[in-house]
Short mmCIF file of C-alpha atoms in Angstrom, two decimals:
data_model
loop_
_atom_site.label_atom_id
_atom_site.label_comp_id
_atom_site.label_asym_id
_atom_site.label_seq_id
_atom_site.Cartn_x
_atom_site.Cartn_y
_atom_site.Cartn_z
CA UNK A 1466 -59.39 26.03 -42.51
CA UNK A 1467 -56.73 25.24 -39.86
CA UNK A 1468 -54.10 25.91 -42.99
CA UNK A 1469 -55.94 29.01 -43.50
CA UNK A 1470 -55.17 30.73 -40.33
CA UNK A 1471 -51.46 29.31 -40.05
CA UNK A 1472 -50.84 31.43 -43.36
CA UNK A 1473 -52.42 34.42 -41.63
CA UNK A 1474 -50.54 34.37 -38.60
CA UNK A 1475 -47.33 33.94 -40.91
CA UNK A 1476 -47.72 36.61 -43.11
CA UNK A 1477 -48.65 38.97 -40.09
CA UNK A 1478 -45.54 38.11 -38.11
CA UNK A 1479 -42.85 39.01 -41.10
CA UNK A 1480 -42.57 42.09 -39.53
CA UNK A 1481 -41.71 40.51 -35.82
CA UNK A 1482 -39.13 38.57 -38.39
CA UNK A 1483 -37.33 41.43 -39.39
CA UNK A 1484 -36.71 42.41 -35.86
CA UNK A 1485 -32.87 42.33 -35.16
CA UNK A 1486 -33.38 40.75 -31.04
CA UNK A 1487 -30.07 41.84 -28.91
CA UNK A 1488 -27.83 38.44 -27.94
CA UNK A 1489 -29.03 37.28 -25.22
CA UNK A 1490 -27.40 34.80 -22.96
CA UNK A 1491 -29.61 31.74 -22.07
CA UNK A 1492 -30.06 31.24 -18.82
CA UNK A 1493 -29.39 27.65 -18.56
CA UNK A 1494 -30.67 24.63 -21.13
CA UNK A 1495 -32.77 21.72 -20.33
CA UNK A 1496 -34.10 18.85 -22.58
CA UNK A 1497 -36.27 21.00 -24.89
CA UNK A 1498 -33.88 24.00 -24.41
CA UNK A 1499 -31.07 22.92 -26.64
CA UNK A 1500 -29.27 24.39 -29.98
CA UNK A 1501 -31.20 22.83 -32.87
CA UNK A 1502 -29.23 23.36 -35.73
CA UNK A 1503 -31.51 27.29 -36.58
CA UNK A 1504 -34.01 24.68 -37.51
CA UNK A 1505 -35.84 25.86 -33.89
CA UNK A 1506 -34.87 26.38 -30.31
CA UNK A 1507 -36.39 28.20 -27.24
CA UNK A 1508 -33.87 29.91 -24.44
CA UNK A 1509 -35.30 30.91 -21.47
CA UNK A 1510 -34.32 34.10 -20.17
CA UNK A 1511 -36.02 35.74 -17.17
CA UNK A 1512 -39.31 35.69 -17.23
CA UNK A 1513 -39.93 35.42 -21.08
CA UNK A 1514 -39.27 32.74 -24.06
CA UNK A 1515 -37.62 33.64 -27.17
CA UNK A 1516 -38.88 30.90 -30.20
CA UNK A 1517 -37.31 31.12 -33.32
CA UNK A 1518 -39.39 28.57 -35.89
CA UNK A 1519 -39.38 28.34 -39.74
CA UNK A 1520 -37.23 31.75 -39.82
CA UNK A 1521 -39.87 33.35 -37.55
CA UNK A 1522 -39.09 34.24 -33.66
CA UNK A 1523 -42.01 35.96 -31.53
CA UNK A 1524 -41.72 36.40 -27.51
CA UNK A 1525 -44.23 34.99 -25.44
CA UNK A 1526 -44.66 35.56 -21.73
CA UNK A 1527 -45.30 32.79 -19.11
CA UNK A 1528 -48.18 34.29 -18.11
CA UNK A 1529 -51.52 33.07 -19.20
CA UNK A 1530 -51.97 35.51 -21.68
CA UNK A 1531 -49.27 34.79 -24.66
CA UNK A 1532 -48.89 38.16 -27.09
CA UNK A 1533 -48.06 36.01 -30.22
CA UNK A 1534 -47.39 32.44 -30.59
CA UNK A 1535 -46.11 30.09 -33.43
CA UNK A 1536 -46.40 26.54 -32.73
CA UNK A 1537 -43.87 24.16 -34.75
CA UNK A 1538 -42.95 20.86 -34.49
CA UNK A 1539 -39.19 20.45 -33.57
CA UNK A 1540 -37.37 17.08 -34.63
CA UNK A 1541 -35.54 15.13 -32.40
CA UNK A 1542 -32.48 14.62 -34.39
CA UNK A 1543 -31.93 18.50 -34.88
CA UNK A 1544 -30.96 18.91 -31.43
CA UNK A 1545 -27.40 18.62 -30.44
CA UNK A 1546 -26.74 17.55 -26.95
CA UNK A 1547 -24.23 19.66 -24.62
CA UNK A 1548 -21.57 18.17 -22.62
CA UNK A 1549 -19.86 19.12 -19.39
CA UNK A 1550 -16.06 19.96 -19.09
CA UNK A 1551 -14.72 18.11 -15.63
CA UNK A 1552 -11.54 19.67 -15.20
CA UNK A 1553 -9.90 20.78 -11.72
CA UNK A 1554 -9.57 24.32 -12.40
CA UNK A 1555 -11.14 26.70 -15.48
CA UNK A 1556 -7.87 26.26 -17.78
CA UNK A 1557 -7.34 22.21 -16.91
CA UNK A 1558 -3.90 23.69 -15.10
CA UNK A 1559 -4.70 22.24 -11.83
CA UNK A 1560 -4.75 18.21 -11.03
CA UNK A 1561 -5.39 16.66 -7.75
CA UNK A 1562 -3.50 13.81 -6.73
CA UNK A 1563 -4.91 11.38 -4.38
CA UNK A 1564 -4.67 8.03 -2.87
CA UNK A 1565 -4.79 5.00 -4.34
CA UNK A 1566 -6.77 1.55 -3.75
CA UNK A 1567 -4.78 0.09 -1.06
CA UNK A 1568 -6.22 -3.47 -1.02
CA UNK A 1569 -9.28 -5.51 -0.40
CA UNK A 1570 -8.84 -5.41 3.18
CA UNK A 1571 -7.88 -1.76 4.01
CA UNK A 1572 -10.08 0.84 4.32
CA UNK A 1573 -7.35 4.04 5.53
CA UNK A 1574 -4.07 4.36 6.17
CA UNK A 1575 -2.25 7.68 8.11
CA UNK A 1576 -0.14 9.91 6.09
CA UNK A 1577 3.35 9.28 7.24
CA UNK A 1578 5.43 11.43 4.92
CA UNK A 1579 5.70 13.76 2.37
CA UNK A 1580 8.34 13.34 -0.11
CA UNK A 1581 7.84 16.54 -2.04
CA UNK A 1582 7.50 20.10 -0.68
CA UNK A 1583 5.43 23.21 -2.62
CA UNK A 1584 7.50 24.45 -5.63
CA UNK A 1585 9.16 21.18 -6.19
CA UNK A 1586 9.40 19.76 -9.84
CA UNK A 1587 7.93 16.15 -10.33
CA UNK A 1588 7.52 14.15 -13.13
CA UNK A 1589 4.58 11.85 -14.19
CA UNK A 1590 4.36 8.12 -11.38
CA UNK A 1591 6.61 9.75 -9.30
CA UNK A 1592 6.06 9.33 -5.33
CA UNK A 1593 5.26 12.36 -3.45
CA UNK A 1594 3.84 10.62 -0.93
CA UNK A 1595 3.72 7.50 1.87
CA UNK A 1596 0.63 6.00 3.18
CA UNK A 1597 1.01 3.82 5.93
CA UNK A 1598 -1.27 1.27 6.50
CA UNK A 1599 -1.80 -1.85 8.89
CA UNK A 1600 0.32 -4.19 6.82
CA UNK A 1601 2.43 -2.40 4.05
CA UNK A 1602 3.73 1.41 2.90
CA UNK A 1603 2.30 2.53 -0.19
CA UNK A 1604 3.26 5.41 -2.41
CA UNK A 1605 1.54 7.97 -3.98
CA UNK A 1606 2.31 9.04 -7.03
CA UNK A 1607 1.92 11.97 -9.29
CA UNK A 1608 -1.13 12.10 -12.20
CA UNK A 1609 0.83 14.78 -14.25
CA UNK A 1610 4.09 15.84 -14.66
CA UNK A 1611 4.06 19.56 -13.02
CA UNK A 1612 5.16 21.50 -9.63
CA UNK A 1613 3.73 20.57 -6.61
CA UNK A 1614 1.52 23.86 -5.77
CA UNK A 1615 -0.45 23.13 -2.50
CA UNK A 1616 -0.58 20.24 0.27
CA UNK A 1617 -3.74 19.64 1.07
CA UNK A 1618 -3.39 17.08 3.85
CA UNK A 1619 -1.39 17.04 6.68
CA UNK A 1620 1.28 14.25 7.90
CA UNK A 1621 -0.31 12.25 10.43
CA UNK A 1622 -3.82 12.12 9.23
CA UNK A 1623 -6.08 9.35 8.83
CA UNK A 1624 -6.57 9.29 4.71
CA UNK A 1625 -9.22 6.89 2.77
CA UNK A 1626 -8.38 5.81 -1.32
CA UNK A 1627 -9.90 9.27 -2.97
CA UNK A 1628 -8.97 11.58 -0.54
CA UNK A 1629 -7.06 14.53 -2.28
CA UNK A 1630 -3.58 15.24 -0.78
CA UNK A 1631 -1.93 17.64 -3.07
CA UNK A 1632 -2.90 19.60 -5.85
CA UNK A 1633 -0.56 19.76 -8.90
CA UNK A 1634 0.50 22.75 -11.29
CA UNK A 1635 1.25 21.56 -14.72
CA UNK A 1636 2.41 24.87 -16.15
CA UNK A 1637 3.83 25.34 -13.25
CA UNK A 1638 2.43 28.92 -12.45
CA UNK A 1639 0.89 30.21 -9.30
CA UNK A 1640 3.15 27.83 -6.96
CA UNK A 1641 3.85 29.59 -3.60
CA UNK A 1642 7.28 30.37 -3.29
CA UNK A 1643 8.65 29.30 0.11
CA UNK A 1644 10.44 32.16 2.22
CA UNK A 1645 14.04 32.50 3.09
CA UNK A 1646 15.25 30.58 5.75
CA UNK A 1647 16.06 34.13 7.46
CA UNK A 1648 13.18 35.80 7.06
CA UNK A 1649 10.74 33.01 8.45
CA UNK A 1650 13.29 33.10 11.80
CA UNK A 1651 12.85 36.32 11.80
CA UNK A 1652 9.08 36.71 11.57
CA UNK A 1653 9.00 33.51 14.00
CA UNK A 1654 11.10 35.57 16.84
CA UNK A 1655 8.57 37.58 19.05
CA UNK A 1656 9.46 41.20 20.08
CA UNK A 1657 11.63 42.05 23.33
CA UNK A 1658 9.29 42.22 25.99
CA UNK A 1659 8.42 45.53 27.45
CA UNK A 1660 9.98 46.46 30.70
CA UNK A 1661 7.84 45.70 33.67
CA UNK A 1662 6.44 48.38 35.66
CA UNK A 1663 6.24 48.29 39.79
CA UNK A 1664 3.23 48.24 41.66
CA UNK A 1665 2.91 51.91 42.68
CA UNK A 1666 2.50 54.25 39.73
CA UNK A 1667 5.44 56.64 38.42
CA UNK A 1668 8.48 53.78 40.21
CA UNK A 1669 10.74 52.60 38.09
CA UNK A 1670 12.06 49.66 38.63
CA UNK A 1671 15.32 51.17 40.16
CA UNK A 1672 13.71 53.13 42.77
CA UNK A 1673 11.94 50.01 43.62
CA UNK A 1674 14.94 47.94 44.78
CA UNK A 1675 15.79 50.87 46.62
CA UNK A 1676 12.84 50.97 48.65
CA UNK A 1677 13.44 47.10 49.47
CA UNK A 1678 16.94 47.69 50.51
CA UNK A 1679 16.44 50.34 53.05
CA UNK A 1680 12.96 48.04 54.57
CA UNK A 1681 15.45 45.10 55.47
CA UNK A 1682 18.05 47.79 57.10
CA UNK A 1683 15.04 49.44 59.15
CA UNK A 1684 13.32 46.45 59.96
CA UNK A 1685 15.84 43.62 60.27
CA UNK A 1686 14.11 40.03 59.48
CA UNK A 1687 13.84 38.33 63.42
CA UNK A 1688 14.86 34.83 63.63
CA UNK A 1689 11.99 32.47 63.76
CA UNK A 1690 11.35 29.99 66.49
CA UNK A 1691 12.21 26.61 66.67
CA UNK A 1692 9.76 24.02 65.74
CA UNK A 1693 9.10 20.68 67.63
CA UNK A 1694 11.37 17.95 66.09
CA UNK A 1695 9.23 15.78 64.06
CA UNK A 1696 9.81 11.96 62.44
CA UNK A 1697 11.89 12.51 58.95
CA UNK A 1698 9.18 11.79 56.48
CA UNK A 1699 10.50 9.05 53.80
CA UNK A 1700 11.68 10.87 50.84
CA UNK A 1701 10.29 10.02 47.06
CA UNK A 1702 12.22 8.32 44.63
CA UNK A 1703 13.47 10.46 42.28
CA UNK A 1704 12.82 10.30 38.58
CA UNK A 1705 14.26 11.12 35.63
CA UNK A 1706 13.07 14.39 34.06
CA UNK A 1707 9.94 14.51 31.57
CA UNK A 1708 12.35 16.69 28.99
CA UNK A 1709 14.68 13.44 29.08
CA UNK A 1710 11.97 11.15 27.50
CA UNK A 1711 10.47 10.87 24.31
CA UNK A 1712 6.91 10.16 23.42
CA UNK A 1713 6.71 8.77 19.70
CA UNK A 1714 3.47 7.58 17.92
CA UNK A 1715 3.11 3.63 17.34
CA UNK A 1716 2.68 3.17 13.84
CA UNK A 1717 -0.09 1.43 11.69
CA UNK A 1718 2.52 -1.62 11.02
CA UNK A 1719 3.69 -1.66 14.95
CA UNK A 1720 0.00 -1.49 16.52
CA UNK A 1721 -1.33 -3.97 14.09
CA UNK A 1722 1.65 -6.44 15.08
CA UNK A 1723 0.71 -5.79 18.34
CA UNK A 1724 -2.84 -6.69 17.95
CA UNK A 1725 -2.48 -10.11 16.11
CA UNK A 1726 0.66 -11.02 18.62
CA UNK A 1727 -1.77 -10.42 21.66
CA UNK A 1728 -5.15 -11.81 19.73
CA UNK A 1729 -2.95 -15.05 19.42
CA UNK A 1730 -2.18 -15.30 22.76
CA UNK A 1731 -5.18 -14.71 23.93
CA UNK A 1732 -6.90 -17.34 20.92
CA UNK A 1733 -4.66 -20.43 21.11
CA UNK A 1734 -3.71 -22.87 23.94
CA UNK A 1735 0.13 -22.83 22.61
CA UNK A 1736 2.67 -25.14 24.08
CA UNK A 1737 6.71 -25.11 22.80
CA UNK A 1738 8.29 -28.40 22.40
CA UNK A 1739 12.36 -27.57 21.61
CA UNK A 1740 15.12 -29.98 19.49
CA UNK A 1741 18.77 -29.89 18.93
CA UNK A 1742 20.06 -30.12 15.05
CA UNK A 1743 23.66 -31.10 13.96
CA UNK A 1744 24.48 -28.80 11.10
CA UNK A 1745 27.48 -30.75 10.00
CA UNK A 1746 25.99 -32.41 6.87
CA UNK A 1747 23.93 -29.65 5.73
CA UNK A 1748 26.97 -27.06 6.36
CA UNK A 1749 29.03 -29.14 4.38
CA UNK A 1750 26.52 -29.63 1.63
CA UNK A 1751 26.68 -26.05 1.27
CA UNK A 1752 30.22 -25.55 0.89
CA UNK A 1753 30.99 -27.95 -1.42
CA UNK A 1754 28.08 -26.77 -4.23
CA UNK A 1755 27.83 -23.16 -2.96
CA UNK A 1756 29.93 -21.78 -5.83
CA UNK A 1757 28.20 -24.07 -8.48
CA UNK A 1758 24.78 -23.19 -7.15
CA UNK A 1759 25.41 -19.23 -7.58
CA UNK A 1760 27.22 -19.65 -11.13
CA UNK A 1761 24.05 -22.41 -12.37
CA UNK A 1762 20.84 -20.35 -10.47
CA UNK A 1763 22.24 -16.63 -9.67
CA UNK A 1764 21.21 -17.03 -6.14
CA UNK A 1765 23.06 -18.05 -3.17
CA UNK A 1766 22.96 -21.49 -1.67
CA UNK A 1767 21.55 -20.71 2.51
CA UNK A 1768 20.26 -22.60 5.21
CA UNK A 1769 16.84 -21.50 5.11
CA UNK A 1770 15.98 -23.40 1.76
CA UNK A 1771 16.80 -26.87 3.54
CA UNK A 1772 14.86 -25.91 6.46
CA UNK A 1773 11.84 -24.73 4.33
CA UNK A 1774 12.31 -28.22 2.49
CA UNK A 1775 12.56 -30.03 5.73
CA UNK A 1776 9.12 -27.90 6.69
CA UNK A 1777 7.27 -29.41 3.84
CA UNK A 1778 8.76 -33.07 4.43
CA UNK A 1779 7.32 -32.81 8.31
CA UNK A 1780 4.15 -30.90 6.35
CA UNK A 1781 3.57 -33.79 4.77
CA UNK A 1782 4.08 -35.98 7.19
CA UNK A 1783 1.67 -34.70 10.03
CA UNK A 1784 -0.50 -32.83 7.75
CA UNK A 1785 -2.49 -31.74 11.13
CA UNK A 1786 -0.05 -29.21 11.78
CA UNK A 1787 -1.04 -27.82 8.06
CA UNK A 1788 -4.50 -27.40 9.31
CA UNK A 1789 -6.67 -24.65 11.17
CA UNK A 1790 -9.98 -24.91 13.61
CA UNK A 1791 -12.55 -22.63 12.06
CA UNK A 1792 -15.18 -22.66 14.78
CA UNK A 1793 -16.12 -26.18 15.51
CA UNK A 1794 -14.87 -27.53 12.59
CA UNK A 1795 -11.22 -28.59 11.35
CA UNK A 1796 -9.82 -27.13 7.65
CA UNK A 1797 -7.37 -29.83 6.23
CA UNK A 1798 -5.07 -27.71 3.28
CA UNK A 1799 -3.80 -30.09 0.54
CA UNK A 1800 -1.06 -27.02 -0.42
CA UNK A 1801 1.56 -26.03 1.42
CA UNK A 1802 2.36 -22.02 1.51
CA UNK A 1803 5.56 -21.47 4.04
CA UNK A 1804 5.45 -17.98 5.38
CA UNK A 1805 9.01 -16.50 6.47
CA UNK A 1806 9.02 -14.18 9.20
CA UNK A 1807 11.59 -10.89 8.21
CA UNK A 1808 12.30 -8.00 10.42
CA UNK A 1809 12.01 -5.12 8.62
CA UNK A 1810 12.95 -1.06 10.11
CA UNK A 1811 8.98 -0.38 10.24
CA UNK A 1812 8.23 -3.72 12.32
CA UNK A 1813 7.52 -7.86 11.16
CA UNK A 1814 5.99 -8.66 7.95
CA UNK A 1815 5.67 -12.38 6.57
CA UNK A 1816 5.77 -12.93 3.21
CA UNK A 1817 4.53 -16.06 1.86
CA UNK A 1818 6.13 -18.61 -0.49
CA UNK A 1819 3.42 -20.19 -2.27
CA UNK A 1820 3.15 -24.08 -3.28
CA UNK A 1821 6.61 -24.50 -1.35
CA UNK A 1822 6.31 -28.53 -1.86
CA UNK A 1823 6.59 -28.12 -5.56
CA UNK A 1824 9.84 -25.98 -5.22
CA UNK A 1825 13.27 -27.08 -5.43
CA UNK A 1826 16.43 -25.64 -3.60
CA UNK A 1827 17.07 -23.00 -6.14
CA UNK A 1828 13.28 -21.78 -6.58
CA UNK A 1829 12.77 -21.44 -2.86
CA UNK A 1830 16.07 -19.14 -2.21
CA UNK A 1831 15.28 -17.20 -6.31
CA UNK A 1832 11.88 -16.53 -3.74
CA UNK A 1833 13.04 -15.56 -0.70
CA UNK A 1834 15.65 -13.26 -1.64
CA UNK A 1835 13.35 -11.70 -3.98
CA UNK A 1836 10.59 -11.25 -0.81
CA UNK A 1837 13.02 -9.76 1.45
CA UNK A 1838 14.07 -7.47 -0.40
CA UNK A 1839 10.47 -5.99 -1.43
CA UNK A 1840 9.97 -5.90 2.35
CA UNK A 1841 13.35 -4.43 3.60
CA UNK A 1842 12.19 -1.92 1.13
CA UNK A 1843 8.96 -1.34 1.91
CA UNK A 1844 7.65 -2.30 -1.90
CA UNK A 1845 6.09 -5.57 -1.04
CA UNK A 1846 2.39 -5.82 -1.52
CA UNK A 1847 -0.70 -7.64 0.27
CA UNK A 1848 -1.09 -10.50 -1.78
CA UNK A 1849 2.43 -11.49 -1.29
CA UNK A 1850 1.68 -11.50 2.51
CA UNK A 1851 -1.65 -13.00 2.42
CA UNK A 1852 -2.67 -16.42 3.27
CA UNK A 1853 0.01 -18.75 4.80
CA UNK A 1854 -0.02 -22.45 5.87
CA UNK A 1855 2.92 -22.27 8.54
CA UNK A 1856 5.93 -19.97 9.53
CA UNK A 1857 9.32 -20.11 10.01
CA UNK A 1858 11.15 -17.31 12.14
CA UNK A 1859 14.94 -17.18 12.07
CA UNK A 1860 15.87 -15.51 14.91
CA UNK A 1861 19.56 -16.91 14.99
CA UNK A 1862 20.67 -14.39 12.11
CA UNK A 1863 20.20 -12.16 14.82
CA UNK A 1864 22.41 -13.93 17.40
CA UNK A 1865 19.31 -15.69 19.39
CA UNK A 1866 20.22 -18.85 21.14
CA UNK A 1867 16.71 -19.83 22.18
CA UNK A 1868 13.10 -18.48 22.11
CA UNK A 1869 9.50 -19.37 22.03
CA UNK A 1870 8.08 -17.71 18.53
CA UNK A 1871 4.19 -16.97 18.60
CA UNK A 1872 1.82 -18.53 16.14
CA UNK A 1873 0.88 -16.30 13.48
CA UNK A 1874 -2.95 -16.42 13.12
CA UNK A 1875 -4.87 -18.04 11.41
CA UNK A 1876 -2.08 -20.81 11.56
CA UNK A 1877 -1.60 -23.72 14.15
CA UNK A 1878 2.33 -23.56 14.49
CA UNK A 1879 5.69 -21.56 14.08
CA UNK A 1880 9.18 -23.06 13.93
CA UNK A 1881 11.83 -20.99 15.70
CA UNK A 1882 15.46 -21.23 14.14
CA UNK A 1883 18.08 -20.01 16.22
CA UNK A 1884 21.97 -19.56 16.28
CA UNK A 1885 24.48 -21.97 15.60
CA UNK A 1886 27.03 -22.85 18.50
CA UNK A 1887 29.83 -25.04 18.33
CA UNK A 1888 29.43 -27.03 21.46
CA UNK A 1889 31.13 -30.41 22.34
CA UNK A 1890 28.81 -33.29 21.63
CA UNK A 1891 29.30 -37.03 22.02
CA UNK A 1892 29.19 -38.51 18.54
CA UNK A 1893 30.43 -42.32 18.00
CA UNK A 1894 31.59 -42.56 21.60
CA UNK A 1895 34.01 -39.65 21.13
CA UNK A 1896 33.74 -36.15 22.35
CA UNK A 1897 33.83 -33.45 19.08
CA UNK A 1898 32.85 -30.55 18.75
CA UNK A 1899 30.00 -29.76 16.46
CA UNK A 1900 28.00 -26.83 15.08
CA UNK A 1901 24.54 -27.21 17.07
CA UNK A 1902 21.26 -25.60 16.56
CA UNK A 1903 18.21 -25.03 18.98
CA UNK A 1904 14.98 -25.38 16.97
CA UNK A 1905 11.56 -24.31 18.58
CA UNK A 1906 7.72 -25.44 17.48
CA UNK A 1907 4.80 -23.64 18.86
CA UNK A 1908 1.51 -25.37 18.33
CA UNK A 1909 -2.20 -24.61 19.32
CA UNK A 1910 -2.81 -27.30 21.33
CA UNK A 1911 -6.59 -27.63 20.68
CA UNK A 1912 -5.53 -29.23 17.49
CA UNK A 1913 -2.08 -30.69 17.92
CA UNK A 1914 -1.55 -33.06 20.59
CA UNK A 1915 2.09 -33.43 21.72
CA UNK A 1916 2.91 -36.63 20.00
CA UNK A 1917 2.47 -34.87 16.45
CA UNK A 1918 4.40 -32.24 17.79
CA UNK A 1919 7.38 -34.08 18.77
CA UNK A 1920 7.23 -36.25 15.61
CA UNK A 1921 7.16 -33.16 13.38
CA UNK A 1922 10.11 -31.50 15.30
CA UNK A 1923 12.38 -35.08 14.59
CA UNK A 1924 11.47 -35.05 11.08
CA UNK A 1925 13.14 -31.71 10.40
CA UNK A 1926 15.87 -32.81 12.55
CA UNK A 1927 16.40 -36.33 10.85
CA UNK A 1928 15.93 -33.74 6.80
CA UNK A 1929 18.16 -31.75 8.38
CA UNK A 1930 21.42 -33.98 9.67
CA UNK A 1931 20.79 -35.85 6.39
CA UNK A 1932 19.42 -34.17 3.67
CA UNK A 1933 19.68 -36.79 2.00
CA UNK A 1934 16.19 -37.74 2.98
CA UNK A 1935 15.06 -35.63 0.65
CA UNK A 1936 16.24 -37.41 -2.08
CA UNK A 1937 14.84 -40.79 -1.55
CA UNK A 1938 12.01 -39.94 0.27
CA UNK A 1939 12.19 -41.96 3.59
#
């Protein structure tokens, strides 16, 4: 029976069939909206449903009262899902360039430069941009290969990894073209200003000074009476002017230098305990094998690998100044990662050598040179400057004769190096001169007591006059 009327309704809508329906644009598709192969689908348009089934379509309103309806069972596998085009612009012209993942522990950094301008050419990884951030300077670089078209950001502004800075052309079309140089002064230049007009209405500004001239021949000005003497009043010290002074920004780098140098002394109870160190042997070690030390390892043979040995010997020695206080505890560290203080144009950065006692000579310079230069540069990255067991600050290749460093949290002590001096010194009984060296250890004092301090400080003197210490180990 149910066959029966099925057949019916089929053979009386051939006629609907043969109905040519105009195009219509669907509205939008859901789950049970979608293209089905002609098999069957159902677009909803306004306020009505176009079904096309078995090579049948009827319309049926969504009201209660349907004019014809053909009910079919639509397979799953007929339908053939739609997907969605992401592209920055409606041609996939257009790409946003934004900034990267800066590190675990950074959350923004401040825009300090732009390195391109609107119009200019770049090519695929190349830097357009600078982010500044608390510890290191990190480029931006280019998606595509295209023309800068727009800036979004602004220099100066506090940026997060995602935030869109500039949007990229890769045809190249629709860039703003910048305006002449003489045009933009001109546009920037305001108008003359109009001539003032006096106070009473029709004067020009002639007849005005007029007027003024022939009050003070009329009414000459009458000398005014003497006042009372009275105590000179003490006169201000003058300053310079404000338009003689410059007011600059601190950078990310400089205020978070500032915040660890003042958190440290503010944190530790840090004494300084100074040395002298004859640099005879250890100069003299280094000219004789400097030449065969730069032909064998590439690298040249300096002072601060001996010192960084002599570190690890006195390391190793009174491991307490390896350790930390964490709370009410104390961390002992079985490794040994020497951090080297470098003055870089932005500000201080310390870049870490890692497992320093299983170095020789030649890795720990190959290391060093290869740090410094990454942060002279401004290329070195956050790993390379995390972590750190103990610092060394060489302050004499600046011409310092004496200081006392700060301790770098979350470490216990710093070793100053300063200058060498040729100063007379009594060696053997006999007066000669020889090339001297201050050397500086700043210690929390919580942990270290001054014993272990001192006794640290004459092991990398005793490593130092003799390297050969090192050698055998006593």
């Amino acid at each position: 029976m149910i066959w029966g009327i099925i057949r019916r309704n089929l053979a009386s809508s051939q006629s609907v069939s043969r109905i040519k329906h105009p195009a219509i644009r669907p509205r939008g598709y859901g789950q049970n909206e979608l293209l089905s192969n002609g098999k069957g689908c159902r677009h909803a348009v306004g306020s009505f449903s176009y079904c096309t089934s078995l090579g049948s379509q009827c319309c049926r309103a969504y009201s209660n009262k349907p004019r014809r309806e053909i009910t079919a069972m639509l397979r799953p596998e007929y339908f053939i899902p739609l997907r969605s085009r992401s592209f920055s612009s409606d041609t996939g012209d257009l790409v946003d360039a934004v900034v990267p993942f800066m590190g675990e522990s950074i959350t923004d950094g401040t825009l300090a430069k732009f390195l391109k301008n609107p119009g200019d050419r770049v090519e695929v990884d190349e830097p357009i941009a600078q982010i500044e951030t608390d510890k290191v300077t990190i480029d931006v670089a280019s998606p595509e290969a295209g023309t800068i078209q727009q800036l979004v950001a602004k220099e100066g502004e506090t940026v997060e990894p995602g935030t869109k800075i500039a949007v990229i052309s890769k045809s190249g079309e629709g860039v703003p073209q910048a305006a002449p140089p003489s045009q933009e002064k001109t546009a920037s230049q305001p108008p003359p200003p109009a001539e003032k007009e006096s106070i009473g209405k029709g004067t020009t500004k002639t007849e005005t000074s007029s007027l003024k001239g022939k009050e003070k021949t009329l009414f000459p000005p009458q000398p005014a009476a003497r006042a009372p003497s009275s105590p000179p009043k003490p006169s201000e010290p003058q300053l310079p002017p404000k338009e003689r002074e410059r007011r600059v920004p601190m950078t990310r780098l400089r205020k978070r230098v500032a915040t660890r140098l003042k958190d440290s002394q503010n944190t530790f109870a840090m004494l300084t305990t100074f040395n002298e160190v004859d640099m005879t042997n250890l100069m003299k070690l280094r000219s004789d094998y400097k030449d065969a030390f730069v032909e064998k390892h590439g690298v040249k043979f300096g002072f601060m690998s001996g010192f960084v040995k002599a570190a690890v010997s006195a390391l190793q020695y009174q491991p307490v100044v390896n350790a930390v206080i964490d709370g009410d505890d104390i961390i002992y560290r079985d490794y040994i990662d020497i951090s080297i203080a470098v003055g870089t144009p932005k500000g201080l950065v310390v870049p870490v050598i890692r497992n320093s006692d299983q170095m020789n000579f030649a890795e720990i310079e190959k290391n060093i040179n290869t740090l410094a230069k990454k942060a002279t540069a401004g290329t070195i990255s956050i790993d390379e400057m995390a972590g750190g067991t103990f610092t060394i600050s060489n302050g004499g290749v600046y011409g310092s004769l004496l200081s006392m460093p700060i301790i770098n949290p979350p470490q216990s002590a710093i070793l100053g190096m300063h200058s060498i001096v040729t100063r007379p010194m009594v060696v053997g009984g006999n007066i000669v001169p020889r090339p001297m060296m201050y050397i500086a250890l700043t210690y929390d004092h919580r942990l270290i007591d001054g014993r272990e301090a001192v006794y640290f400080l004459r092991r990398i003197k005793d490593v130092v006059e003799d390297p050969r210490r090192l050698l055998l180990d006593v």
